[in-house]
CSV table of C-alpha atoms in Angstrom, one decimal:
chain,number,residue,atom,x,y,z
K,187,MET,CA,-119.6,-19.4,180.4
K,188,LYS,CA,-117.1,-20.8,182.8
K,189,GLU,CA,-115.6,-17.5,183.7
K,190,ARG,CA,-112.6,-18.2,185.9
K,191,LYS,CA,-111.8,-15.6,188.5
K,192,GLY,CA,-108.5,-15.7,190.3
K,193,ILE,CA,-108.1,-16.6,193.9
K,194,LEU,CA,-106.0,-14.6,196.3
K,195,ILE,CA,-103.6,-16.7,198.4
K,196,VAL,CA,-101.3,-15.9,201.2
K,197,VAL,CA,-98.4,-18.3,201.8
K,198,SER,CA,-96.5,-18.0,205.1
K,199,GLY,CA,-94.1,-20.2,206.8
K,200,PHE,CA,-90.9,-20.4,208.9
K,201,SER,CA,-87.7,-19.2,207.4
K,202,GLY,CA,-86.4,-22.7,206.4
K,203,SER,CA,-89.8,-24.1,205.7
K,204,GLY,CA,-89.0,-24.1,202.0
K,205,LYS,CA,-91.9,-21.9,201.0
K,206,GLY,CA,-89.8,-19.8,198.6
K,207,THR,CA,-88.8,-23.0,196.7
K,208,ILE,CA,-92.4,-24.1,196.6
K,209,MET,CA,-93.6,-20.8,195.1
K,210,ASN,CA,-90.9,-20.9,192.5
K,211,ARG,CA,-91.9,-24.4,191.5
K,212,LEU,CA,-95.5,-23.5,191.2
K,213,LEU,CA,-94.7,-20.5,189.0
K,214,LYS,CA,-92.4,-22.6,186.8
K,215,GLU,CA,-94.8,-25.5,186.5
K,216,TYR,CA,-98.0,-23.6,186.1
K,217,PRO,CA,-97.1,-20.2,184.6
K,218,ASN,CA,-100.6,-19.7,183.2
K,219,ILE,CA,-102.3,-20.4,186.5
K,220,TYR,CA,-100.2,-18.4,189.0
K,221,ALA,CA,-98.8,-15.0,189.6
K,222,LEU,CA,-96.7,-13.9,192.5
K,223,SER,CA,-97.5,-10.6,194.0
K,224,ILE,CA,-94.7,-8.0,193.8
K,225,SER,CA,-94.2,-6.0,196.9
K,226,ALA,CA,-93.3,-2.3,197.0
K,227,THR,CA,-90.5,-1.3,199.3
K,228,THR,CA,-88.5,1.7,200.3
K,229,ARG,CA,-85.3,-0.2,200.8
K,230,SER,CA,-82.5,0.1,198.2
K,231,PRO,CA,-82.2,-2.6,195.6
K,232,ARG,CA,-79.5,-5.2,196.2
K,233,VAL,CA,-77.2,-6.4,193.4
K,234,GLY,CA,-79.2,-8.3,190.8
K,235,GLU,CA,-82.6,-7.1,192.0
K,236,VAL,CA,-84.7,-5.6,189.3
K,237,HIS,CA,-87.6,-3.0,189.7
K,238,GLY,CA,-90.9,-4.7,189.0
K,239,ARG,CA,-89.4,-8.2,189.4
K,240,GLU,CA,-88.2,-8.7,192.9
K,241,TYR,CA,-89.8,-5.5,194.2
K,242,PHE,CA,-91.2,-2.1,193.1
K,243,PHE,CA,-88.5,0.2,194.5
K,244,VAL,CA,-90.1,3.4,195.6
K,245,SER,CA,-89.1,6.4,197.7
K,246,LYS,CA,-90.4,7.0,201.2
K,247,GLU,CA,-92.6,9.8,199.9
K,248,GLU,CA,-94.1,7.7,197.1
K,249,PHE,CA,-94.8,4.9,199.6
K,250,GLU,CA,-96.6,7.2,202.0
K,251,THR,CA,-98.7,8.6,199.1
K,252,MET,CA,-99.6,5.0,198.3
K,253,ILE,CA,-100.7,4.5,201.9
K,254,GLN,CA,-102.8,7.7,201.8
K,255,GLU,CA,-104.4,6.8,198.5
K,256,LYS,CA,-105.2,3.3,199.8
K,257,LYS,CA,-103.2,1.7,197.0
K,258,LEU,CA,-101.9,-1.0,199.2
K,259,ILE,CA,-103.6,-4.2,200.4
K,260,GLU,CA,-101.4,-4.3,203.5
K,261,TYR,CA,-98.1,-2.8,204.5
K,262,ALA,CA,-95.7,-2.9,207.4
K,263,GLN,CA,-92.5,-1.2,208.5
K,264,TYR,CA,-89.4,-3.2,209.4
K,265,VAL,CA,-86.4,-1.3,210.8
K,266,ASN,CA,-86.6,1.9,208.8
K,267,ASN,CA,-88.2,0.6,205.6
K,268,TYR,CA,-91.7,0.2,204.4
K,269,TYR,CA,-92.9,-3.0,202.7
K,270,GLY,CA,-96.3,-3.4,201.2
K,271,THR,CA,-98.6,-5.1,198.6
K,272,PRO,CA,-99.8,-2.8,195.9
K,273,LYS,CA,-103.4,-3.5,195.0
K,274,GLU,CA,-103.2,-2.6,191.3
K,275,TYR,CA,-100.9,-5.4,190.2
K,276,VAL,CA,-102.8,-8.1,192.3
K,277,PHE,CA,-106.2,-7.1,191.0
K,278,GLN,CA,-105.0,-6.9,187.4
K,279,GLN,CA,-103.8,-10.5,187.7
K,280,LEU,CA,-106.9,-11.7,189.5
K,281,GLU,CA,-109.1,-10.2,186.8
K,282,MET,CA,-107.0,-12.1,184.2
K,283,GLY,CA,-108.0,-15.2,186.0
K,284,LYS,CA,-104.6,-15.8,187.7
K,285,ASP,CA,-104.3,-17.2,191.2
K,286,VAL,CA,-102.2,-14.6,193.0
K,287,ILE,CA,-99.9,-15.6,195.7
K,288,LEU,CA,-98.7,-13.2,198.4
K,289,GLU,CA,-95.7,-14.4,200.4
K,290,ILE,CA,-96.1,-12.3,203.6
K,291,GLU,CA,-96.0,-12.9,207.3
K,292,ILE,CA,-98.8,-13.5,209.7
K,293,GLN,CA,-99.6,-9.8,210.6
K,294,GLY,CA,-100.0,-9.0,206.9
K,295,ALA,CA,-101.9,-12.2,206.2
K,296,LEU,CA,-104.5,-11.4,208.9
K,297,LYS,CA,-105.0,-7.9,207.6
K,298,VAL,CA,-105.5,-9.2,204.0
K,299,LYS,CA,-108.0,-11.8,205.3
K,300,GLU,CA,-109.9,-9.1,207.2
K,301,VAL,CA,-110.4,-7.0,204.1
K,302,TYR,CA,-110.7,-9.9,201.6
K,303,PRO,CA,-112.3,-12.8,203.6
K,304,ASN,CA,-112.1,-15.2,200.7
K,305,THR,CA,-108.3,-15.1,200.8
K,306,LEU,CA,-106.9,-18.5,201.3
K,307,LEU,CA,-104.2,-18.6,204.0
K,308,LEU,CA,-101.6,-21.4,203.8
K,309,PHE,CA,-98.9,-22.0,206.4
K,310,VAL,CA,-95.9,-24.1,205.3
K,311,THR,CA,-94.0,-26.1,208.0
K,312,PRO,CA,-91.3,-28.7,208.1
K,313,PRO,CA,-92.6,-31.9,209.7
K,314,SER,CA,-91.1,-30.9,213.1
K,315,ALA,CA,-89.2,-28.1,214.8
K,316,LYS,CA,-86.3,-30.4,215.1
K,317,GLU,CA,-86.2,-30.8,211.3
K,318,LEU,CA,-86.5,-27.0,211.0
K,319,LYS,CA,-83.4,-26.6,213.2
K,320,ASN,CA,-81.5,-29.3,211.2
K,321,ARG,CA,-82.3,-27.5,207.9
K,322,LEU,CA,-81.2,-24.2,209.2
K,323,ILE,CA,-78.0,-25.7,210.5
K,324,GLY,CA,-77.6,-27.8,207.3
K,325,ARG,CA,-77.6,-24.7,205.1
K,326,GLY,CA,-74.2,-24.0,206.5
K,327,THR,CA,-74.5,-20.4,205.7
K,328,GLU,CA,-75.7,-19.3,209.1
K,329,ASP,CA,-73.7,-19.2,212.3
K,330,GLU,CA,-75.1,-20.4,215.6
K,331,ALA,CA,-76.5,-17.1,216.6
K,332,THR,CA,-78.4,-16.6,213.3
K,333,VAL,CA,-79.9,-20.1,213.7
K,334,ALA,CA,-81.0,-19.3,217.2
K,335,SER,CA,-82.5,-16.0,216.1
K,336,ARG,CA,-84.4,-17.7,213.3
K,337,LEU,CA,-85.7,-20.4,215.7
K,338,SER,CA,-86.8,-17.7,218.1
K,339,ARG,CA,-88.5,-15.9,215.3
K,340,ALA,CA,-90.2,-19.1,214.3
K,341,TRP,CA,-91.6,-19.3,217.8
K,342,GLN,CA,-93.2,-15.9,217.3
K,343,GLU,CA,-94.4,-16.7,213.8
K,344,VAL,CA,-96.2,-19.9,214.9
K,345,GLN,CA,-98.3,-18.1,217.4
K,346,GLY,CA,-101.0,-17.1,214.8
K,347,VAL,CA,-101.1,-20.3,212.8
K,348,GLU,CA,-104.6,-21.1,214.1
K,349,HIS,CA,-105.9,-18.3,211.9
K,350,TYR,CA,-104.7,-20.0,208.7
K,351,ASP,CA,-106.9,-22.3,206.6
K,352,TYR,CA,-104.4,-25.0,205.8
K,353,LEU,CA,-101.2,-26.3,207.3
K,354,VAL,CA,-99.0,-27.9,204.6
K,355,VAL,CA,-96.2,-30.1,205.8
K,356,ASN,CA,-93.1,-29.8,203.7
K,357,ASP,CA,-91.5,-33.2,204.0
K,358,ASP,CA,-91.1,-34.2,200.4
K,359,LEU,CA,-90.8,-31.1,198.2
K,360,GLU,CA,-92.5,-32.7,195.1
K,361,GLU,CA,-95.4,-33.8,197.2
K,362,CYS,CA,-95.7,-30.5,198.9
K,363,VAL,CA,-95.8,-28.5,195.7
K,364,GLN,CA,-98.6,-30.7,194.4
K,365,LYS,CA,-100.4,-30.4,197.7
K,366,VAL,CA,-100.3,-26.7,197.6
K,367,HIS,CA,-101.3,-26.7,194.0
K,368,SER,CA,-104.3,-28.9,194.6
K,369,ILE,CA,-105.4,-27.0,197.7
K,370,ILE,CA,-105.5,-23.8,195.7
K,371,GLN,CA,-107.2,-25.4,192.6
K,372,ASN,CA,-109.8,-27.0,194.7
K,373,GLU,CA,-110.8,-23.6,196.0
K,374,HIS,CA,-112.2,-23.0,192.6
K,375,ALA,CA,-114.7,-25.8,193.3
K,376,ARG,CA,-116.1,-24.0,196.3
K,377,VAL,CA,-119.8,-23.4,196.1
K,378,ALA,CA,-119.3,-19.7,196.8
K,379,LYS,CA,-117.1,-19.5,193.7
K,380,ASN,CA,-119.7,-21.1,191.4
K,381,HIS,CA,-122.7,-18.8,191.7
K,382,VAL,CA,-122.9,-18.3,187.9
K,383,LEU,CA,-122.9,-22.0,187.2
K,384,ILE,CA,-125.4,-22.7,189.9
K,385,GLU,CA,-127.7,-20.0,188.7
K,386,THR,CA,-127.5,-21.2,185.1
K,387,ILE,CA,-128.3,-24.8,186.1
K,388,LYS,CA,-131.2,-23.5,188.3
K,389,ALA,CA,-132.7,-21.5,185.4
K,390,GLU,CA,-132.3,-24.4,182.9
K,391,LEU,CA,-134.0,-26.8,185.4
K,392,LYS,CA,-136.9,-24.3,185.9
K,393,GLY,CA,-137.3,-24.1,182.2
K,394,PHE,CA,-137.7,-27.9,182.0
K,395,ALA,CA,-140.2,-27.8,184.9
K,396,GLU,CA,-142.2,-25.2,183.0
K,397,GLY,CA,-142.2,-27.5,180.0
K,398,GLU,CA,-139.8,-25.8,177.7
Q,98,MET,CA,-97.5,-39.2,216.1
Q,99,LYS,CA,-99.5,-38.4,213.0
Q,100,GLU,CA,-102.7,-39.8,214.3
Q,101,ARG,CA,-105.1,-39.6,211.5
Q,102,LYS,CA,-108.7,-39.1,212.3
Q,103,GLY,CA,-111.3,-39.8,209.7
Q,104,ILE,CA,-113.4,-37.1,208.0
Q,105,LEU,CA,-117.2,-37.2,207.6
Q,106,ILE,CA,-118.3,-36.4,204.1
Q,107,VAL,CA,-121.8,-36.1,202.6
Q,108,VAL,CA,-122.0,-36.5,198.9
Q,109,SER,CA,-125.3,-35.4,197.2
Q,110,GLY,CA,-126.2,-34.8,193.7
Q,111,PHE,CA,-128.9,-35.1,191.1
Q,112,SER,CA,-130.1,-38.5,190.1
Q,113,GLY,CA,-128.1,-38.9,186.9
Q,114,SER,CA,-125.1,-36.9,188.2
Q,115,GLY,CA,-123.0,-40.0,188.4
Q,116,LYS,CA,-122.4,-39.8,192.2
Q,117,GLY,CA,-123.0,-43.4,192.7
Q,118,THR,CA,-120.3,-44.4,190.2
Q,119,ILE,CA,-117.9,-41.9,191.8
Q,120,MET,CA,-118.4,-43.4,195.2
Q,121,ASN,CA,-117.8,-46.9,193.9
Q,122,ARG,CA,-114.6,-45.8,192.2
Q,123,LEU,CA,-113.3,-44.1,195.3
Q,124,LEU,CA,-113.9,-47.2,197.4
Q,125,LYS,CA,-112.4,-49.5,194.8
Q,126,GLU,CA,-109.3,-47.3,194.3
Q,127,TYR,CA,-108.7,-46.4,197.9
Q,128,PRO,CA,-110.2,-49.1,200.0
Q,129,ASN,CA,-108.0,-48.3,202.9
Q,130,ILE,CA,-109.0,-44.6,203.0
Q,131,TYR,CA,-112.7,-44.6,202.5
Q,132,ALA,CA,-115.8,-46.3,204.0
Q,133,LEU,CA,-119.3,-45.9,202.8
Q,134,SER,CA,-121.9,-45.4,205.5
Q,135,ILE,CA,-124.6,-48.1,205.5
Q,136,SER,CA,-128.1,-46.9,206.0
Q,137,ALA,CA,-130.8,-48.6,208.1
Q,138,THR,CA,-134.2,-48.9,206.6
Q,139,THR,CA,-137.5,-50.5,207.3
Q,140,ARG,CA,-138.3,-51.3,203.7
Q,141,SER,CA,-138.0,-54.9,202.5
Q,142,PRO,CA,-134.7,-56.1,200.9
Q,143,ARG,CA,-134.9,-56.4,197.2
Q,144,VAL,CA,-133.4,-59.5,195.4
Q,145,GLY,CA,-129.6,-59.5,195.8
Q,146,GLU,CA,-129.5,-57.0,198.6
Q,147,VAL,CA,-127.6,-58.2,201.7
Q,148,HIS,CA,-128.2,-57.0,205.3
Q,149,GLY,CA,-125.1,-55.0,206.4
Q,150,ARG,CA,-124.0,-54.4,202.8
Q,151,GLU,CA,-126.7,-52.4,201.0
Q,152,TYR,CA,-128.7,-51.6,204.1
Q,153,PHE,CA,-129.2,-52.7,207.7
Q,154,PHE,CA,-132.7,-54.1,207.3
Q,155,VAL,CA,-134.7,-53.5,210.5
Q,156,SER,CA,-138.4,-53.6,211.6
Q,157,LYS,CA,-140.4,-50.4,212.2
Q,158,GLU,CA,-140.1,-51.0,216.0
Q,159,GLU,CA,-136.4,-51.5,215.9
Q,160,PHE,CA,-136.0,-48.3,213.9
Q,161,GLU,CA,-138.2,-46.3,216.3
Q,162,THR,CA,-136.1,-47.5,219.2
Q,163,MET,CA,-133.0,-46.4,217.4
Q,164,ILE,CA,-134.6,-42.9,217.0
Q,165,GLN,CA,-135.5,-42.8,220.7
Q,166,GLU,CA,-132.0,-44.0,221.8
Q,167,LYS,CA,-130.4,-41.4,219.5
Q,168,LYS,CA,-128.5,-44.0,217.6
Q,169,LEU,CA,-129.1,-42.3,214.3
Q,170,ILE,CA,-127.1,-39.4,212.9
Q,171,GLU,CA,-130.1,-38.4,210.7
Q,172,TYR,CA,-133.2,-40.1,209.5
Q,173,ALA,CA,-136.1,-39.4,207.2
Q,174,GLN,CA,-139.4,-41.0,206.2
Q,175,TYR,CA,-140.2,-41.6,202.5
Q,176,VAL,CA,-143.6,-43.1,201.6
Q,177,ASN,CA,-144.1,-45.5,204.4
Q,178,ASN,CA,-140.5,-46.4,205.2
Q,179,TYR,CA,-137.8,-45.0,207.4
Q,180,TYR,CA,-134.3,-44.4,206.2
Q,181,GLY,CA,-131.5,-43.4,208.5
Q,182,THR,CA,-127.7,-43.3,209.2
Q,183,PRO,CA,-126.7,-45.4,212.3
Q,184,LYS,CA,-124.1,-43.6,214.3
Q,185,GLU,CA,-122.2,-46.7,215.6
Q,186,TYR,CA,-120.9,-47.9,212.2
Q,187,VAL,CA,-119.9,-44.4,211.1
Q,188,PHE,CA,-118.0,-43.5,214.3
Q,189,GLN,CA,-116.3,-47.0,214.3
Q,190,GLN,CA,-114.9,-46.2,210.8
Q,191,LEU,CA,-113.9,-42.6,211.7
Q,192,GLU,CA,-112.1,-43.8,214.8
Q,193,MET,CA,-110.1,-46.3,212.6
Q,194,GLY,CA,-109.0,-43.3,210.5
Q,195,LYS,CA,-111.4,-44.0,207.6
Q,196,ASP,CA,-112.9,-41.1,205.8
Q,197,VAL,CA,-116.6,-41.9,205.8
Q,198,ILE,CA,-119.0,-41.0,203.0
Q,199,LEU,CA,-122.7,-40.6,203.5
Q,200,GLU,CA,-124.7,-40.6,200.3
Q,201,ILE,CA,-127.8,-38.7,201.4
Q,202,GLU,CA,-130.0,-35.9,200.2
Q,203,ILE,CA,-130.0,-32.2,201.2
Q,204,GLN,CA,-132.3,-32.3,204.1
Q,205,GLY,CA,-130.2,-35.1,205.7
Q,206,ALA,CA,-127.0,-33.3,204.7
Q,207,LEU,CA,-128.0,-30.1,206.5
Q,208,LYS,CA,-129.0,-32.0,209.7
Q,209,VAL,CA,-125.6,-33.8,209.7
Q,210,LYS,CA,-123.8,-30.5,209.3
Q,211,GLU,CA,-125.8,-28.9,212.1
Q,212,VAL,CA,-124.8,-31.7,214.5
Q,213,TYR,CA,-121.2,-32.1,213.2
Q,214,PRO,CA,-120.1,-28.8,211.7
Q,215,ASN,CA,-116.9,-30.2,210.4
Q,216,THR,CA,-118.8,-32.4,208.0
Q,217,LEU,CA,-117.7,-31.7,204.4
Q,218,LEU,CA,-120.6,-31.3,202.0
Q,219,LEU,CA,-120.0,-32.1,198.3
Q,220,PHE,CA,-122.6,-31.7,195.6
Q,221,VAL,CA,-122.1,-33.5,192.3
Q,222,THR,CA,-123.5,-32.0,189.1
Q,223,PRO,CA,-123.3,-32.6,185.4
Q,224,PRO,CA,-121.9,-29.6,183.6
Q,225,SER,CA,-125.4,-28.4,182.7
Q,226,ALA,CA,-129.0,-29.2,183.2
Q,227,LYS,CA,-129.3,-30.0,179.5
Q,228,GLU,CA,-126.5,-32.6,179.9
Q,229,LEU,CA,-128.4,-34.0,183.0
Q,230,LYS,CA,-131.5,-34.4,180.8
Q,231,ASN,CA,-129.5,-36.1,178.0
Q,232,ARG,CA,-128.0,-38.5,180.5
Q,233,LEU,CA,-131.4,-39.4,181.9
Q,234,ILE,CA,-132.9,-39.9,178.4
Q,235,GLY,CA,-129.7,-41.7,177.3
Q,236,ARG,CA,-130.0,-44.4,180.0
Q,237,GLY,CA,-132.9,-45.7,177.9
Q,238,THR,CA,-134.5,-47.3,180.9
Q,239,GLU,CA,-136.8,-44.4,181.9
Q,240,ASP,CA,-139.9,-43.4,180.0
Q,241,GLU,CA,-140.7,-39.8,179.4
Q,242,ALA,CA,-142.7,-39.3,182.5
Q,243,THR,CA,-139.9,-40.7,184.7
Q,244,VAL,CA,-137.4,-38.4,183.1
Q,245,ALA,CA,-139.7,-35.4,183.7
Q,246,SER,CA,-140.2,-36.5,187.3
Q,247,ARG,CA,-136.5,-36.8,187.9
Q,248,LEU,CA,-135.9,-33.4,186.4
Q,249,SER,CA,-138.5,-31.8,188.6
Q,250,ARG,CA,-136.9,-33.5,191.5
Q,251,ALA,CA,-133.6,-32.1,190.5
Q,252,TRP,CA,-135.1,-28.7,190.6
Q,253,GLN,CA,-136.1,-29.3,194.2
Q,254,GLU,CA,-132.7,-30.7,195.1
Q,255,VAL,CA,-130.7,-27.8,193.7
Q,256,GLN,CA,-132.5,-25.3,196.0
Q,257,GLY,CA,-130.2,-25.9,198.9
Q,258,VAL,CA,-126.9,-26.2,197.1
Q,259,GLU,CA,-125.7,-23.0,198.5
Q,260,HIS,CA,-125.3,-24.7,201.8
Q,261,TYR,CA,-122.7,-27.1,200.5
Q,262,ASP,CA,-119.0,-26.7,200.6
Q,263,TYR,CA,-118.0,-27.8,197.2
Q,264,LEU,CA,-119.7,-28.1,193.8
Q,265,VAL,CA,-118.0,-30.9,191.8
Q,266,VAL,CA,-118.8,-30.9,188.1
Q,267,ASN,CA,-118.9,-34.4,186.7
Q,268,ASP,CA,-117.8,-33.9,183.1
Q,269,ASP,CA,-115.0,-36.4,182.7
Q,270,LEU,CA,-115.5,-39.3,185.2
Q,271,GLU,CA,-111.8,-40.0,185.9
Q,272,GLU,CA,-111.1,-36.3,186.5
Q,273,CYS,CA,-114.2,-36.0,188.8
Q,274,VAL,CA,-113.1,-39.0,190.9
Q,275,GLN,CA,-109.7,-37.5,191.4
Q,276,LYS,CA,-111.2,-34.2,192.2
Q,277,VAL,CA,-113.4,-35.6,194.9
Q,278,HIS,CA,-110.5,-37.6,196.3
Q,279,SER,CA,-108.3,-34.6,196.5
Q,280,ILE,CA,-110.9,-32.3,198.0
Q,281,ILE,CA,-111.5,-34.8,200.7
Q,282,GLN,CA,-107.8,-35.6,201.3
Q,283,ASN,CA,-106.9,-31.8,201.4
Q,284,GLU,CA,-109.4,-31.5,204.3
Q,285,HIS,CA,-106.8,-33.4,206.4
Q,286,ALA,CA,-104.5,-30.4,205.9
Q,287,ARG,CA,-106.9,-28.0,207.5
Q,288,VAL,CA,-105.4,-26.2,210.4
Q,289,ALA,CA,-108.3,-27.3,212.6
Q,290,LYS,CA,-107.5,-30.9,211.9
Q,291,ASN,CA,-103.8,-30.4,212.9
Q,292,HIS,CA,-103.9,-29.2,216.5
Q,293,VAL,CA,-101.7,-32.1,217.7
Q,294,LEU,CA,-99.0,-31.3,215.2
Q,295,ILE,CA,-99.2,-27.6,215.8
Q,296,GLU,CA,-99.0,-28.0,219.6
Q,297,THR,CA,-96.0,-30.4,219.2
Q,298,ILE,CA,-94.1,-27.9,217.0
Q,299,LYS,CA,-94.9,-25.1,219.4
Q,300,ALA,CA,-93.6,-27.0,222.4
Q,301,GLU,CA,-90.4,-27.9,220.5
Q,302,LEU,CA,-89.8,-24.3,219.5
Q,303,LYS,CA,-90.4,-23.2,223.0
Q,304,GLY,CA,-87.9,-25.7,224.1
Q,305,PHE,CA,-85.3,-24.4,221.7
Q,306,ALA,CA,-86.0,-20.8,222.8
Q,307,GLU,CA,-85.5,-21.8,226.4
Q,308,GLY,CA,-82.1,-23.2,225.3
Q,309,GLU,CA,-82.8,-26.9,225.5
């Protein structure tokens, strides 16, 4: 009776916002609830990357065929490589009742929302830009130029944040993971997601009214 | 910096859905977060009812003056009495950062949403109409005719449920209270409620980009 259909979620956020960590925690804590979408790419696998886990690694020709056959939810080109979200895997997971998370940037997010208006768009941010800068510096792995370039990219990324549904402040990681989890799970309580239940209750009440 | 503005919430639901109990639990558990709107009415106080607690008890003339002076968010007439939601108390509480709950029916709910589109509309329902019937019978306080009339009223009330934002199933009371609480609290994470934070982050990032 309570047939659960999965929800499509896009999570975006600044590099340094901690969104990757949040996704991993969600998948680890609720493996039966969430699935992470796996992107297709034409770039070469790096050491340790596995086809079908980090990415689906495909050739340029294969990718362009996927575009032509409309097998991608969205795609983009960075430098000389394609990146995209294959429909098939996402819809398989949604049908199984999984809530499927896409970790993509704003341009992709808006394309997804256009085609699938029920997509939930979340933007993860540190409590302030200063904190973002501190975290980027604190990593110790990036030189000054890289930090500057990431901050300038953050400036670009924040431009479309008004189009998102929720802004999640990542101050305390644990709290943030639970916040993201509850935002997504509450989406299942939306009236628009409960037509079957509503129609059932209506029919039952009608039956009572007719003296069943 | 994080200036919290309260959210306006309407909670509706069938008689027997347990919405009254849920409201009381929220107020008891989170007295600093929630306030319950107090209605004005022209009906006479019943034994034990206190002016300014259960209702603001006013005369017909006073009520009609409130209507004329647009001091009510919504109002309705039942039998020969007026019932309405005074603006002043609600907005005082919202300004103080309280999330203010109105417990009103669908006609009132839709009027409120029309004037204040950010109002969150929740509808509480038992898991099924059969369960609703059982609960009404189980109370033991209503005779058969009353149960029938409440069920027929439920049939009317359910007609507009599509206009609500969330459908909350009251199966387990504890779970339901926490569900309602998290739906309301997550509303504070809506992008539309976080303009100040977003503008601050934008300005900071711009500062970095300009080499501050």
